[in-house]
PDB file of C-alpha atoms in Angstrom:
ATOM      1  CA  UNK U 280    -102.380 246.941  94.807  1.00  0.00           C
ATOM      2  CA  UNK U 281    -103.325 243.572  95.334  1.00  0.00           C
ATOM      3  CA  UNK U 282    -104.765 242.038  92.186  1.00  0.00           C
ATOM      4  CA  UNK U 283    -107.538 240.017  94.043  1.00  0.00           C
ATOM      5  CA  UNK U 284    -108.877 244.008  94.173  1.00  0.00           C
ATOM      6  CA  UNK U 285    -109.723 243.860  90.341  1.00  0.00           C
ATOM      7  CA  UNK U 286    -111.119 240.324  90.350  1.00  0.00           C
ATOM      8  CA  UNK U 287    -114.355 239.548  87.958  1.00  0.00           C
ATOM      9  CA  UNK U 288    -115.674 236.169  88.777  1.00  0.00           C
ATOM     10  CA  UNK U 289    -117.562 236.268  85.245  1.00  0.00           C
ATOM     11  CA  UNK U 290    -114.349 236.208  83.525  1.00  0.00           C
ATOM     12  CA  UNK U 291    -112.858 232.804  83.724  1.00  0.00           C
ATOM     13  CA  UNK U 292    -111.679 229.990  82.198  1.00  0.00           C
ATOM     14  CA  UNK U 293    -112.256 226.216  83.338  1.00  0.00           C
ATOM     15  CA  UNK U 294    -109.000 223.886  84.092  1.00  0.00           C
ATOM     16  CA  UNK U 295    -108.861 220.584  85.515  1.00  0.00           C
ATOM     17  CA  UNK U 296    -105.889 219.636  87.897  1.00  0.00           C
ATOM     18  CA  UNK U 297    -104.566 217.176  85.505  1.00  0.00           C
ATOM     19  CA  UNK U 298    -103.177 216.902  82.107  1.00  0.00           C
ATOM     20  CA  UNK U 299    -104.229 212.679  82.217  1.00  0.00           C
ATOM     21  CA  UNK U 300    -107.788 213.664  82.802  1.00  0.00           C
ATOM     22  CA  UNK U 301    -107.456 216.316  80.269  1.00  0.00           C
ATOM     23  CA  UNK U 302    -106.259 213.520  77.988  1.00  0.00           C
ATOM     24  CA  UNK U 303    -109.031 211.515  79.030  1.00  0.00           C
ATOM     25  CA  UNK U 304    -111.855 213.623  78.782  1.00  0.00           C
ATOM     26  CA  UNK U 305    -110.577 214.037  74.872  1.00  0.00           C
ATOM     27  CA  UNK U 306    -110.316 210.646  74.325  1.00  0.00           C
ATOM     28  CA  UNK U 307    -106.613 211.461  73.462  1.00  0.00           C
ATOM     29  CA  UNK U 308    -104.397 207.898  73.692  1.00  0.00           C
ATOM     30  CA  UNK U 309    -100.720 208.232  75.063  1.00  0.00           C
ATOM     31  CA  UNK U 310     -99.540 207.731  71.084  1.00  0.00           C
ATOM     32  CA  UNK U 311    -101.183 210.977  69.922  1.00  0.00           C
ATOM     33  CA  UNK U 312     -99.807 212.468  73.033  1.00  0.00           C
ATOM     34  CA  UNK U 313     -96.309 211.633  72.471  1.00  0.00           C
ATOM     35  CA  UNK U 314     -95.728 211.357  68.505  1.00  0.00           C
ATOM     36  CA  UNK U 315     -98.389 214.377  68.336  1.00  0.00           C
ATOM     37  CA  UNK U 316    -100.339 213.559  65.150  1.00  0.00           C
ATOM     38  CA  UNK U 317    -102.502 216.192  63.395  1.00  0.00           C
ATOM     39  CA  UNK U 318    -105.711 215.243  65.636  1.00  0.00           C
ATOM     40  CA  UNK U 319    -103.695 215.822  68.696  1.00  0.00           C
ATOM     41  CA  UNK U 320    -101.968 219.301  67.249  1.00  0.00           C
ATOM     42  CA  UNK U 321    -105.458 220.991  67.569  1.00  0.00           C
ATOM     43  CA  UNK U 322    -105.090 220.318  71.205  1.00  0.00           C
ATOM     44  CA  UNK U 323    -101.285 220.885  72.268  1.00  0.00           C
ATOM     45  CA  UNK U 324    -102.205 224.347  73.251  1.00  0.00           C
ATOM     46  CA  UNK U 325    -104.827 223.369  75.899  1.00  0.00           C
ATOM     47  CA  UNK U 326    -102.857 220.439  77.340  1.00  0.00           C
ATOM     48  CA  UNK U 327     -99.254 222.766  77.776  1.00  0.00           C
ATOM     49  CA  UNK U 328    -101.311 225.427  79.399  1.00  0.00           C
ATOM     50  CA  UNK U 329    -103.038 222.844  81.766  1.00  0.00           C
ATOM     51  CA  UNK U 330     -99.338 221.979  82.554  1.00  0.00           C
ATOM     52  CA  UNK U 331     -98.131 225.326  83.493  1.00  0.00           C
ATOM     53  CA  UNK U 332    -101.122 225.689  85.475  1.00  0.00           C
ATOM     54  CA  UNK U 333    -100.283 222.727  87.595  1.00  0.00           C
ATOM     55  CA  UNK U 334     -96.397 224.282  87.997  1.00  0.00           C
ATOM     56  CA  UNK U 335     -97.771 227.468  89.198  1.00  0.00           C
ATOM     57  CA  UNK U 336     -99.897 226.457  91.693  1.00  0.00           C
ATOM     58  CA  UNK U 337     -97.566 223.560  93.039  1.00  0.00           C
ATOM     59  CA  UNK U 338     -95.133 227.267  92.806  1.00  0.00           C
ATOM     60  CA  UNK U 339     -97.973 228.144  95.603  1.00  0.00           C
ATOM     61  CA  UNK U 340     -99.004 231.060  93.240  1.00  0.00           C
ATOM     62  CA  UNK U 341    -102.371 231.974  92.227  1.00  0.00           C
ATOM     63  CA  UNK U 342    -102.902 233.214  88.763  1.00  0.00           C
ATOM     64  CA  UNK U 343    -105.933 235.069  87.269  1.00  0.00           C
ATOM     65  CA  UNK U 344    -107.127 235.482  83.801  1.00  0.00           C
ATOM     66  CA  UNK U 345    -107.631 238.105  81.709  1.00  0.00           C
ATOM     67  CA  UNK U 346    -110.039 239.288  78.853  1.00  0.00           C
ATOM     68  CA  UNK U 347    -110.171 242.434  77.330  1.00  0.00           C
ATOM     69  CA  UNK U 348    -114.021 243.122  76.805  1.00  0.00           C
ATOM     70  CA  UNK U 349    -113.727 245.231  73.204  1.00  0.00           C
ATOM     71  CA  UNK U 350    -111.100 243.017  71.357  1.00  0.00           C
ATOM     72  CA  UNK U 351    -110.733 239.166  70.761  1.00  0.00           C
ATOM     73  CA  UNK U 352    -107.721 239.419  73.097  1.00  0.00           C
ATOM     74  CA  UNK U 353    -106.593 237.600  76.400  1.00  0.00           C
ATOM     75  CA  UNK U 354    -103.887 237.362  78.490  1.00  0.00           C
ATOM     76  CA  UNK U 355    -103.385 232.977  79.762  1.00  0.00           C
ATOM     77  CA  UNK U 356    -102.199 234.051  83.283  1.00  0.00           C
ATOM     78  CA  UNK U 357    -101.568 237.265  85.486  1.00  0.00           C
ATOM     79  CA  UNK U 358     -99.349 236.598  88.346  1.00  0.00           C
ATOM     80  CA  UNK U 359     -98.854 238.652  91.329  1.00  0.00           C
ATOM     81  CA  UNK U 360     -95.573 237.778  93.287  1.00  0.00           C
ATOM     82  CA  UNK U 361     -93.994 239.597  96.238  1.00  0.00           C
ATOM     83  CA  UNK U 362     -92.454 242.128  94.223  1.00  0.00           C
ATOM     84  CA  UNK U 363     -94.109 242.566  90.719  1.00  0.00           C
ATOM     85  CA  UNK U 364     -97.176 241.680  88.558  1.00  0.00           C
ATOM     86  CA  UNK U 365     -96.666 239.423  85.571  1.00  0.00           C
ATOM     87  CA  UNK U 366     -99.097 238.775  82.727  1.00  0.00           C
ATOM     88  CA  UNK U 367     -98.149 235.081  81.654  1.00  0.00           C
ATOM     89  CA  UNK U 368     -98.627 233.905  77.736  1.00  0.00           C
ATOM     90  CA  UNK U 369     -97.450 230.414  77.137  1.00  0.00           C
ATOM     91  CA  UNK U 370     -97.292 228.609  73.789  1.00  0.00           C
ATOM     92  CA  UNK U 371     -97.117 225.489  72.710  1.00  0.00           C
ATOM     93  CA  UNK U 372     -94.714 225.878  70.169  1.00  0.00           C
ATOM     94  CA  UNK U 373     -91.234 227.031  69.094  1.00  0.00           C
ATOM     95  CA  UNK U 374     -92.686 229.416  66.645  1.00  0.00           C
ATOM     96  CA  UNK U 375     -94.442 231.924  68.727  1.00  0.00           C
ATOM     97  CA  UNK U 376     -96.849 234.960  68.568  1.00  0.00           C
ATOM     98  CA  UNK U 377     -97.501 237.305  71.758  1.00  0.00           C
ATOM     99  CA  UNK U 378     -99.858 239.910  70.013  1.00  0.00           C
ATOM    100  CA  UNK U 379    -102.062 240.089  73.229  1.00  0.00           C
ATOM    101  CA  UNK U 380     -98.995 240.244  75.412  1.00  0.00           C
ATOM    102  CA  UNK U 381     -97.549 243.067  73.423  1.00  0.00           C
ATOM    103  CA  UNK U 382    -100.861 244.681  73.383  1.00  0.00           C
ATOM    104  CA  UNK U 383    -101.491 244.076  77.275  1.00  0.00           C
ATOM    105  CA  UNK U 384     -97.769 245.981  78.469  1.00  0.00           C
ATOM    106  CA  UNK U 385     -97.949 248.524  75.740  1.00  0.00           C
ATOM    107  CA  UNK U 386    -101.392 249.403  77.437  1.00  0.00           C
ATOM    108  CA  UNK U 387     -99.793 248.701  80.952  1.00  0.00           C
ATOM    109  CA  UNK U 388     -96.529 250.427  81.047  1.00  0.00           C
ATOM    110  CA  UNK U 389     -94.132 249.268  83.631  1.00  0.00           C
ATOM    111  CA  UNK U 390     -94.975 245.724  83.587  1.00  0.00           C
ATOM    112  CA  UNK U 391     -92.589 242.862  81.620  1.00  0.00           C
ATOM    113  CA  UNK U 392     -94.388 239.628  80.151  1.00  0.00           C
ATOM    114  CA  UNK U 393     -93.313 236.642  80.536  1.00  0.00           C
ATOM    115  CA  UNK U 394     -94.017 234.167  77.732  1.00  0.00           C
ATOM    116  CA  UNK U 395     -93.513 230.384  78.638  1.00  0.00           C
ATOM    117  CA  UNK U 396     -92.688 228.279  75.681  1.00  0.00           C
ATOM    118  CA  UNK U 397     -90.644 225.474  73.724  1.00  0.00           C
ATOM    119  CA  UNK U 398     -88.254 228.637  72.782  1.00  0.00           C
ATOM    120  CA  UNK U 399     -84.461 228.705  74.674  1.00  0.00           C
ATOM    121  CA  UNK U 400     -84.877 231.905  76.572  1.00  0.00           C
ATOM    122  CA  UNK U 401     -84.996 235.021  75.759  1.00  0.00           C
ATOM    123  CA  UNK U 402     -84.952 238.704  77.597  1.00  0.00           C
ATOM    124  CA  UNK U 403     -86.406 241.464  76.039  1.00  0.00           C
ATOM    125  CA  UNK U 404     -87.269 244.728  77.177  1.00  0.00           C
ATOM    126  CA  UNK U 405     -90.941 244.278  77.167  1.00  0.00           C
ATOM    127  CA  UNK U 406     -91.025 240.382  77.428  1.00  0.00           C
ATOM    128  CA  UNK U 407     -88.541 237.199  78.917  1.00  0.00           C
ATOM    129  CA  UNK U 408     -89.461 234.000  77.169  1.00  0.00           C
ATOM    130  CA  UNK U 409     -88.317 230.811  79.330  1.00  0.00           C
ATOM    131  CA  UNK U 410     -88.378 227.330  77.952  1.00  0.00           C
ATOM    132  CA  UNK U 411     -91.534 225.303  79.443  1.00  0.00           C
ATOM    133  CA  UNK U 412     -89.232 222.828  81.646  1.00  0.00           C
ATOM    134  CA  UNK U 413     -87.741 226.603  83.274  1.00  0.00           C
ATOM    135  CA  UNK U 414     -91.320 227.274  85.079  1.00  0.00           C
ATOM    136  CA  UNK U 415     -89.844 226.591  88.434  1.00  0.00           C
ATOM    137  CA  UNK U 416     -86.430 227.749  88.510  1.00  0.00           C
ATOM    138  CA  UNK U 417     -87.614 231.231  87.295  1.00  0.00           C
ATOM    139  CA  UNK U 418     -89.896 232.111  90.170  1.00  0.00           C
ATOM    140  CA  UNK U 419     -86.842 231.473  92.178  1.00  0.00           C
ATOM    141  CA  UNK U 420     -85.480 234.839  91.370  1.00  0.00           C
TER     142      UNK U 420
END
Protein backbone atom coordinates (compact mmCIF):
# COMPACT_ATOMS: atom_id res chain seq x y z
CA UNK A 1 0.00 0.00 0.00
CA UNK A 2 1.03 3.23 -1.02
CA UNK A 3 2.51 5.18 1.87
CA UNK A 4 0.91 8.58 0.81
CA UNK A 5 -2.30 6.35 2.37
CA UNK A 6 -0.89 6.82 6.00
CA UNK A 7 0.20 10.44 5.56
CA UNK A 8 -0.32 12.98 8.74
CA UNK A 9 0.33 16.46 7.62
CA UNK A 10 0.77 17.42 11.48
CA UNK A 11 3.77 15.36 11.65
CA UNK A 12 6.59 17.05 9.91
CA UNK A 13 9.72 18.41 9.97
CA UNK A 14 10.92 21.75 8.15
CA UNK A 15 14.02 21.53 5.51
CA UNK A 16 15.28 24.06 3.29
CA UNK A 17 16.61 23.02 -0.26
CA UNK A 18 20.05 23.97 0.59
CA UNK A 19 22.80 23.15 2.90
CA UNK A 20 24.45 27.09 2.04
CA UNK A 21 21.26 28.60 3.26
CA UNK A 22 21.22 26.23 6.07
CA UNK A 23 24.72 27.53 6.78
CA UNK A 24 23.52 30.88 6.44
CA UNK A 25 20.58 31.03 8.39
CA UNK A 26 23.12 29.72 11.39
CA UNK A 27 25.48 32.15 10.80
CA UNK A 28 27.89 29.14 10.28
CA UNK A 29 31.26 30.50 8.17
CA UNK A 30 32.82 27.98 5.58
CA UNK A 31 35.84 27.44 8.41
CA UNK A 32 33.49 25.92 11.01
CA UNK A 33 32.01 24.04 8.16
CA UNK A 34 35.07 22.44 6.99
CA UNK A 35 37.56 22.11 10.12
CA UNK A 36 34.18 21.45 12.20
CA UNK A 37 34.93 23.17 15.54
CA UNK A 38 32.87 22.42 18.68
CA UNK A 39 30.19 25.29 17.77
CA UNK A 40 29.68 23.70 14.46
CA UNK A 41 29.56 19.86 15.99
CA UNK A 42 26.14 20.77 17.61
CA UNK A 43 24.97 21.22 14.11
CA UNK A 44 26.63 18.43 11.80
CA UNK A 45 23.57 16.38 12.30
CA UNK A 46 21.10 18.91 10.79
CA UNK A 47 23.35 20.00 7.91
CA UNK A 48 24.19 15.94 6.72
CA UNK A 49 20.52 15.26 6.89
CA UNK A 50 19.68 18.45 4.81
CA UNK A 51 22.23 16.82 2.38
CA UNK A 52 20.66 13.51 2.01
CA UNK A 53 17.50 15.21 1.61
CA UNK A 54 18.69 17.07 -1.41
CA UNK A 55 20.17 13.43 -2.90
CA UNK A 56 16.86 11.89 -2.49
CA UNK A 57 14.81 14.13 -4.08
CA UNK A 58 17.33 14.95 -7.01
CA UNK A 59 16.94 10.54 -6.75
CA UNK A 60 13.19 11.78 -7.78
CA UNK A 61 12.02 10.07 -4.49
CA UNK A 62 9.78 11.45 -1.98
CA UNK A 63 10.43 10.67 1.60
CA UNK A 64 8.12 11.08 4.65
CA UNK A 65 8.81 11.36 8.27
CA UNK A 66 8.01 9.56 11.03
CA UNK A 67 7.16 10.04 14.82
CA UNK A 68 6.04 7.62 17.09
CA UNK A 69 3.37 9.50 19.30
CA UNK A 70 4.14 7.52 22.91
CA UNK A 71 8.04 7.48 22.82
CA UNK A 72 10.76 10.20 22.10
CA UNK A 73 11.45 8.21 18.92
CA UNK A 74 11.60 9.05 15.08
CA UNK A 75 12.49 7.62 12.09
CA UNK A 76 14.69 10.75 9.55
CA UNK A 77 13.12 9.33 6.31
CA UNK A 78 10.63 6.54 5.04
CA UNK A 79 11.06 5.79 1.47
CA UNK A 80 8.75 4.02 -0.75
CA UNK A 81 10.44 2.71 -4.03
CA UNK A 82 8.99 0.44 -6.72
CA UNK A 83 9.56 -2.58 -4.89
CA UNK A 84 9.95 -2.03 -1.04
CA UNK A 85 9.50 0.49 1.83
CA UNK A 86 12.59 1.78 3.58
CA UNK A 87 12.76 3.69 6.86
CA UNK A 88 16.01 5.90 6.37
CA UNK A 89 18.29 6.93 9.63
CA UNK A 90 21.35 8.86 8.69
CA UNK A 91 24.13 10.00 11.03
CA UNK A 92 26.55 12.25 11.02
CA UNK A 93 29.16 10.32 12.36
CA UNK A 94 31.33 7.17 12.20
CA UNK A 95 30.22 6.14 15.59
CA UNK A 96 26.62 5.40 15.20
CA UNK A 97 23.38 4.57 17.18
CA UNK A 98 20.05 3.32 15.33
CA UNK A 99 17.87 2.71 18.54
CA UNK A 100 14.74 4.11 16.69
CA UNK A 101 15.59 2.15 13.59
CA UNK A 102 15.92 -1.03 15.53
CA UNK A 103 12.84 -0.19 17.36
CA UNK A 104 10.85 0.86 14.07
CA UNK A 105 11.64 -2.92 12.05
CA UNK A 106 11.42 -4.89 15.21
CA UNK A 107 7.81 -3.32 15.39
CA UNK A 108 7.53 -3.63 11.48
CA UNK A 109 8.66 -7.02 10.56
CA UNK A 110 9.62 -7.53 7.01
CA UNK A 111 11.10 -4.25 6.39
CA UNK A 112 15.27 -3.64 6.33
CA UNK A 113 16.64 -0.07 7.42
CA UNK A 114 18.86 1.58 5.81
CA UNK A 115 21.18 3.81 7.84
CA UNK A 116 23.22 6.46 5.78
CA UNK A 117 26.42 7.43 7.42
CA UNK A 118 30.32 8.22 7.50
CA UNK A 119 30.56 4.22 8.23
CA UNK A 120 32.09 1.85 5.07
CA UNK A 121 29.06 -0.28 4.49
CA UNK A 122 27.62 -2.65 6.12
CA UNK A 123 24.65 -5.44 5.54
CA UNK A 124 22.89 -6.72 8.27
CA UNK A 125 19.90 -8.65 8.55
CA UNK A 126 17.74 -5.98 9.92
CA UNK A 127 19.77 -2.90 8.63
CA UNK A 128 22.49 -1.94 5.43
CA UNK A 129 24.56 1.03 6.42
CA UNK A 130 26.06 2.87 3.18
CA UNK A 131 28.68 5.54 3.42
CA UNK A 132 27.01 9.17 2.84
CA UNK A 133 28.85 9.73 -0.71
CA UNK A 134 26.89 5.94 -1.66
CA UNK A 135 23.26 7.77 -1.59
CA UNK A 136 22.96 7.52 -5.30
CA UNK A 137 24.52 4.46 -6.42
CA UNK A 138 22.36 2.47 -3.91
CA UNK A 139 18.94 3.36 -5.23
CA UNK A 140 20.32 2.01 -8.39
CA UNK A 141 19.71 -1.49 -7.30
Amino acid sequence: MPLKFYEDRDAFKLFLLDCGLLACMTDASARQMLIGDNAFTEFKGAFTEQYVLQQLLALGLKPYYWSNTKTPSEIDFIIQDSQRVIPVEVKAEENVRARSLAQFIKDNPGLKGLRISMKRYVDQEWMENIPIIAIGTYFEK
